[in-house]
Coordinates of C-alpha atoms in Angstrom, one line a residue:
M30 CA 0.0 0.0 0.0
K31 CA 1.2 3.5 -0.9
S32 CA 2.5 5.5 2.1
K33 CA 0.2 8.2 3.4
E34 CA 3.1 10.2 4.7
I35 CA 3.5 13.3 2.5
A36 CA 5.1 16.7 2.7
M37 CA 3.4 19.4 4.7
D38 CA 2.8 21.7 1.7
E39 CA 1.3 18.9 -0.4
A40 CA -1.2 18.1 2.4
L41 CA -2.1 21.7 3.0
S42 CA -2.6 22.3 -0.7
H43 CA -6.0 20.7 -0.3
I44 CA -7.1 23.7 1.7
K45 CA -8.4 26.4 -0.6
D46 CA -9.8 29.9 0.0
G47 CA -13.4 29.8 1.3
M48 CA -13.3 26.2 2.6
T49 CA -14.5 24.9 5.9
L50 CA -11.7 23.7 8.1
M51 CA -11.7 21.8 11.4
I52 CA -8.8 22.0 13.7
G53 CA -8.4 19.6 16.6
G54 CA -7.2 20.3 20.1
F55 CA -8.4 22.4 23.0
I56 CA -7.2 25.9 23.9
G57 CA -3.8 25.3 22.4
N58 CA -3.3 21.8 23.7
N59 CA -3.1 18.9 21.3
E60 CA -3.3 21.3 18.3
P61 CA -1.5 20.7 15.0
I62 CA 0.7 23.7 15.6
A63 CA 3.2 23.1 12.8
A64 CA 0.4 22.8 10.2
I65 CA -1.2 25.9 11.6
D66 CA 2.0 27.9 11.4
R67 CA 2.6 26.8 7.8
L68 CA -1.0 27.5 6.8
M69 CA -0.6 31.0 8.2
E70 CA 2.5 31.4 5.9
L71 CA 0.6 30.1 2.9
G72 CA -2.1 32.8 3.4
V73 CA -5.2 30.8 2.6
K74 CA -8.1 33.1 3.5
D75 CA -11.9 33.4 4.0
L76 CA -12.0 30.2 6.0
T77 CA -14.8 28.9 8.1
L78 CA -13.0 27.5 11.1
I79 CA -14.6 24.8 13.3
A80 CA -12.9 24.2 16.7
V81 CA -14.3 23.4 20.1
V82 CA -12.7 26.4 21.7
N83 CA -11.0 29.3 19.9
A84 CA -7.4 29.8 21.1
Y85 CA -4.8 29.7 23.8
P86 CA -5.4 32.4 26.3
G87 CA -4.1 35.7 25.0
G88 CA -3.8 34.5 21.5
G89 CA -0.5 34.5 19.6
F90 CA -0.4 30.7 19.5
G91 CA -2.0 27.9 17.6
L92 CA -5.2 28.5 15.7
G93 CA -5.4 32.0 17.2
K94 CA -2.7 32.9 14.7
L95 CA -5.1 32.3 11.8
I96 CA -7.6 34.7 13.2
E97 CA -5.0 37.3 14.0
N98 CA -3.8 37.0 10.4
H99 CA -7.3 37.7 9.1
Q100 CA -7.6 34.3 7.4
V101 CA -10.9 33.3 9.1
K102 CA -14.2 34.8 8.1
K103 CA -16.4 32.6 10.3
F104 CA -15.8 30.7 13.5
I105 CA -18.0 27.9 14.7
G106 CA -17.3 26.8 18.3
S107 CA -18.1 27.3 22.0
H108 CA -15.9 30.2 23.0
I109 CA -13.8 33.1 21.6
G110 CA -13.0 35.0 24.8
T111 CA -9.5 33.6 25.1
C112 CA -8.5 35.2 21.8
P113 CA -8.4 39.0 21.9
A114 CA -8.2 39.3 18.1
A115 CA -11.3 37.1 17.7
V116 CA -13.2 39.2 20.2
E117 CA -12.2 42.5 18.4
Q118 CA -13.0 41.2 15.0
Y119 CA -16.4 39.9 16.2
K120 CA -17.3 43.2 17.8
N121 CA -16.4 45.2 14.6
G122 CA -18.3 42.8 12.3
E123 CA -15.3 41.3 10.6
L124 CA -15.7 37.8 12.1
E125 CA -18.9 35.9 12.1
V126 CA -19.4 33.6 15.0
E127 CA -21.7 30.7 15.7
Y128 CA -21.8 29.7 19.4
Y129 CA -22.7 26.3 20.8
P130 CA -22.2 24.7 24.3
Q131 CA -19.0 22.5 24.2
G132 CA -20.9 19.2 24.6
T133 CA -23.3 20.2 21.9
M134 CA -20.4 21.2 19.6
I135 CA -18.8 17.8 20.0
E136 CA -22.0 16.0 19.3
K137 CA -22.7 18.1 16.2
I138 CA -19.3 17.0 14.9
R139 CA -19.9 13.4 15.9
A140 CA -23.3 13.5 14.1
G141 CA -21.5 14.8 11.0
G142 CA -19.1 11.9 11.1
A143 CA -21.8 9.4 11.6
G144 CA -23.9 10.6 8.6
L145 CA -26.7 11.8 10.8
G146 CA -28.8 14.9 10.2
G147 CA -28.3 16.3 13.7
I148 CA -28.9 15.6 17.4
L149 CA -31.6 16.4 20.0
T150 CA -30.3 18.0 23.1
P151 CA -32.0 19.6 26.1
T152 CA -29.0 21.9 26.6
G153 CA -30.0 25.5 25.7
V154 CA -33.8 25.1 26.0
G155 CA -35.3 28.2 27.6
T156 CA -32.1 30.3 26.8
L157 CA -30.9 32.5 24.0
M158 CA -29.5 29.3 22.4
E159 CA -33.0 28.2 21.3
E160 CA -33.6 31.2 19.1
G161 CA -34.2 30.2 15.5
K162 CA -34.0 26.5 16.3
Q163 CA -36.7 23.8 16.1
K164 CA -37.9 22.5 19.4
I165 CA -39.2 18.9 19.7
T166 CA -41.0 17.4 22.6
L167 CA -40.4 13.8 23.5
N168 CA -41.9 12.0 26.5
G169 CA -42.8 15.4 27.9
R170 CA -39.3 16.9 27.7
E171 CA -38.3 19.7 25.2
Y172 CA -35.2 19.3 23.1
L173 CA -33.4 21.5 20.5
L174 CA -32.7 20.1 17.1
E175 CA -29.0 20.8 16.4
T176 CA -27.9 20.1 12.9
A177 CA -24.7 18.1 12.2
V178 CA -21.5 19.8 11.0
R179 CA -18.8 18.6 8.6
A180 CA -15.7 20.2 7.1
D181 CA -13.9 20.1 3.7
V182 CA -10.7 19.4 5.6
A183 CA -9.7 18.5 9.1
I184 CA -6.3 18.8 10.6
I185 CA -5.8 16.6 13.7
R186 CA -2.9 16.1 16.1
G187 CA -1.6 12.7 17.1
Y188 CA 1.5 11.3 18.7
K189 CA 2.5 8.6 16.3
A190 CA 1.3 7.3 13.0
D191 CA 2.2 4.5 10.7
T192 CA 2.5 5.0 7.0
M193 CA -1.0 3.5 6.6
G194 CA -2.4 6.4 8.5
N195 CA -3.3 4.7 11.8
I196 CA -3.0 7.2 14.6
L197 CA -1.9 6.7 18.2
Y198 CA -2.7 9.5 20.7
R199 CA -0.8 10.4 23.8
G200 CA -2.4 12.1 26.8
T201 CA -5.7 13.7 26.1
P202 CA -6.7 13.3 22.5
S203 CA -9.4 16.0 22.8
S204 CA -11.6 16.5 19.8
N205 CA -9.1 15.0 17.3
P206 CA -10.6 11.5 16.9
I207 CA -14.1 12.8 16.4
M208 CA -13.0 15.4 13.8
A209 CA -11.3 12.6 11.9
L210 CA -14.7 11.2 11.2
A211 CA -16.3 14.5 10.0
A212 CA -14.2 15.8 7.1
D213 CA -13.8 15.0 3.4
Y214 CA -10.0 15.2 3.7
V215 CA -8.1 14.4 6.9
I216 CA -4.6 15.5 7.7
A217 CA -2.9 14.1 10.7
E218 CA 0.1 15.9 12.2
V219 CA 2.3 13.6 14.3
D220 CA 5.7 13.5 16.0
Y221 CA 6.7 10.1 14.7
V222 CA 6.0 8.0 11.7
V223 CA 6.6 4.3 11.8
E224 CA 6.1 1.3 9.6
P225 CA 2.9 -0.8 9.6
G226 CA 2.8 -3.3 12.4
E227 CA 4.9 -1.2 14.8
L228 CA 1.8 0.4 16.6
E229 CA 0.0 -1.8 19.1
P230 CA -3.5 -2.4 17.6
D231 CA -5.3 -1.8 20.8
R232 CA -3.7 1.6 21.2
I233 CA -4.8 3.0 17.8
G234 CA -7.2 5.9 18.4
T235 CA -8.0 6.6 14.7
P236 CA -7.8 3.9 12.0
G237 CA -6.0 4.7 8.9
I238 CA -9.1 4.4 6.7
L239 CA -10.2 7.8 8.1
V240 CA -6.8 9.5 7.4
D241 CA -5.8 10.8 4.0
A242 CA -2.4 12.3 4.8
V243 CA 0.2 12.0 7.5
V244 CA 2.6 14.9 8.1
K245 CA 5.5 15.3 10.5
G246 CA 5.1 18.2 12.9
Y247 CA 7.9 19.9 14.9
G248 CA 8.8 16.6 16.6
E249 CA 8.4 15.8 20.3
E250 CA 11.4 17.6 21.7
K251 CA 10.9 20.9 19.8
T252 CA 7.1 20.8 20.6
R253 CA 7.9 20.3 24.3
E254 CA 10.2 23.4 24.2
I255 CA 7.6 25.5 22.4
Y256 CA 5.1 24.7 25.2
R257 CA 7.7 25.3 27.9
Q258 CA 8.4 28.7 26.6
L259 CA 4.7 29.5 26.1
W260 CA 3.8 28.5 29.7
A261 CA 6.8 30.3 31.1
K262 CA 5.6 33.5 29.6
K263 CA 2.2 33.0 31.3
L264 CA 3.7 32.3 34.6
A265 CA 6.2 35.2 34.5

């Protein structure tokens, strides 16, 4: 079988202006930071960005860079308050935002991956979240109908991959495994790429059938140092 490991630029060439892009991770953690940095350099614009939460507190890191660089026209997620640039662009009308509770956001993505039309959730009933949405009553309880979401491309973050695209996660995988189900083209950024058979089957978090491209990120040691410096600034 042909190896799914390809160059970063070849993988990112599938992301075009105006596309919908999912990025895995949570507030900077377990984000595909090397791919994000390169995507910023490539200047792809007018993106609709789907992420559970917007950016590392204070911005200047991870997917927040794409917003600061004015490459995102719409954000779909549960929070933007950690990214000053997103807040400012939202206030001045430059950035469109769709808000959803975190659990609802995850389930909308999961539904997209499962081929469902949406989900029923009681979360948000009786609040501003129900405005413009269909309400359904089942067994005497009201639910909101939340439609599924999918993306043209998803960039997820794993620890190791084999050349067939099987992904092993380390630590908290966050939204990455779910997003791998819900995009037409899936790019996995990892620290290490190994040959088929080297990953323990019961530790594989995303099967290779769901992954289109494997790219190497900054590597484990450089990534650790990037986060050390980032956290040191916050603690200073």
